[in-house]
Coordinates of C-alpha atoms in Angstrom, one line a residue:
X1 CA 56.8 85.0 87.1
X2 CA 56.4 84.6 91.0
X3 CA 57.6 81.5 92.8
X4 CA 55.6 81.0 96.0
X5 CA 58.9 80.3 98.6
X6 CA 57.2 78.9 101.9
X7 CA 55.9 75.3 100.4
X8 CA 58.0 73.9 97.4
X9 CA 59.0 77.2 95.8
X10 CA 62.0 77.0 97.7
X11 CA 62.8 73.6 96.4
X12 CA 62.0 74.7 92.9
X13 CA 64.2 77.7 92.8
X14 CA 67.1 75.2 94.2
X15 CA 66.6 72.8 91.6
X16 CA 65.9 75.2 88.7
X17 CA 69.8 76.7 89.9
X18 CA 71.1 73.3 89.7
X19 CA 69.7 73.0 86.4
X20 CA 71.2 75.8 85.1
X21 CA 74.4 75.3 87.0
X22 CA 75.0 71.8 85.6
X23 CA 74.0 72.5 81.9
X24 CA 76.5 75.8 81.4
X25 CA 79.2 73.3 83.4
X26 CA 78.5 70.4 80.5
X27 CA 77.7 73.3 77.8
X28 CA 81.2 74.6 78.1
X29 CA 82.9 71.0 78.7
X30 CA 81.0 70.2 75.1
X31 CA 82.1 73.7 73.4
X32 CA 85.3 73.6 74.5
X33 CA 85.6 70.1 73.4
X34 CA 85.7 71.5 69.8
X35 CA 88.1 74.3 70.1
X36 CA 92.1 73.2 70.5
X37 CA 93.8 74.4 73.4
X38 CA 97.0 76.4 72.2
X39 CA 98.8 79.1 74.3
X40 CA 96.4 82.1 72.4
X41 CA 93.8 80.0 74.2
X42 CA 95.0 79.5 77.0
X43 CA 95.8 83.3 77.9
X44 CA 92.1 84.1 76.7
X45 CA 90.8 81.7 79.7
X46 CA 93.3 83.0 82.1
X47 CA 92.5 86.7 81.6
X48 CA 88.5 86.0 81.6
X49 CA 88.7 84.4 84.9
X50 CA 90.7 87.2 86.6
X51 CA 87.8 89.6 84.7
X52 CA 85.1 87.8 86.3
X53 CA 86.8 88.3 89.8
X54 CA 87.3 91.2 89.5
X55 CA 83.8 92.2 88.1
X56 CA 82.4 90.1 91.4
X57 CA 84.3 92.1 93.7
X58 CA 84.8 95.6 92.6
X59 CA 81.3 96.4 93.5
X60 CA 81.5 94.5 97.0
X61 CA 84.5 96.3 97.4
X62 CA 82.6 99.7 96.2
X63 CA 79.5 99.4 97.8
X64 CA 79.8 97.1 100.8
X65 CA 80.4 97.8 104.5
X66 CA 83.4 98.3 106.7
X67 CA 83.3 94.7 107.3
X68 CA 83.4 93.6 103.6
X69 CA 86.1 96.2 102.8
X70 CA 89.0 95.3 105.1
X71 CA 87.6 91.1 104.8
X72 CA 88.6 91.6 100.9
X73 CA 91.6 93.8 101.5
X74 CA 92.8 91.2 104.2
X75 CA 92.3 88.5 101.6
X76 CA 94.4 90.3 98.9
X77 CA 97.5 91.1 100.8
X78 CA 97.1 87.5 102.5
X79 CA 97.1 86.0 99.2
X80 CA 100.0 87.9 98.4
X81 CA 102.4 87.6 101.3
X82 CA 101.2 84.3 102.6
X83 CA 100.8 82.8 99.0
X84 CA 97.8 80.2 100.6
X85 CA 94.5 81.2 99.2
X86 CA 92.4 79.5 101.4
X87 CA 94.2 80.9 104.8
X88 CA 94.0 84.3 103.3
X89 CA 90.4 83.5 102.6
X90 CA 89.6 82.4 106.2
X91 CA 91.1 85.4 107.6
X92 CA 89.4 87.6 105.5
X93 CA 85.7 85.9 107.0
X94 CA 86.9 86.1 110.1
X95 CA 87.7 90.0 110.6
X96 CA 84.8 90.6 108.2
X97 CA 83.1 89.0 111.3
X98 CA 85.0 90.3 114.3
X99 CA 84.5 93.7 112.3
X100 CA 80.8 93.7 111.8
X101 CA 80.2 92.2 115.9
X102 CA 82.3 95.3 116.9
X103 CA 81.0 98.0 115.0

C-alpha cells in the first residue's frame, strides 16, 4: 500500500497515527480497567516501561552518531547526578547539537 505524500497523503498518514495512537491509549485504559492493580502488578508495569526504554535506546546508542552517543550518555549521568529529567534532557539536545555543528 502506497500513500501518495505531496497532496493529502501527508494528512492521511497523520490522522491514520492518531488513530492508532488514541485507540491503544483507550484499549489499555479499558483492559486495564478489568485487571486489579496489586503490587505483582504494579512491578510488571514498572519493569516493562524501563524495557521499552531501553529497547528504544540501545540501538540509538548502538548505531547512531557521535552526536547521539554523548546526547544519551549526557542525559543518563544528568538524570543521575542532577535528579531533573527534563534538564538532563535539554542538555543532552543541546551537545547532541553543538556536537553534530562541530564535527
Amino acid at each position: 500500500m502506497m500513500i501518495d505524500t505531496s497532496d493529502f497523503g501527508v494528512l492521511t498518514i497523520v490522522l491514520i497515527m492518531v488513530a492508532v495512537t488514541v485507540l491503544t491509549r483507550w484499549g489499555g485504559i479499558f483492559v486495564m480497567s478489568y485487571i486489579p492493580i496489586n503490587y505483582r502488578v504494579q512491578q510488571f508495569i514498572a519493569a516493562m516501561s524501563g524495557s521499552v526504554l531501553v529497547a528504544i535506546i540501545a540501538p540509538m546508542f548502538i548505531r547512531g552518531d557521535m552526536g547521539a552517543k554523548v546526547a544519551l550518555l549526557v542525559t543518563v549521568f544528568g538524570t543521575l547526578i542532577i535528579k531533573r529529567p527534563l534538564i538532563a534532557i535539554t542538555a543532552g539536545i543541546v551537545m547532541a547539537a553543538l556536537i553534530r555543528n562541530l564535527g
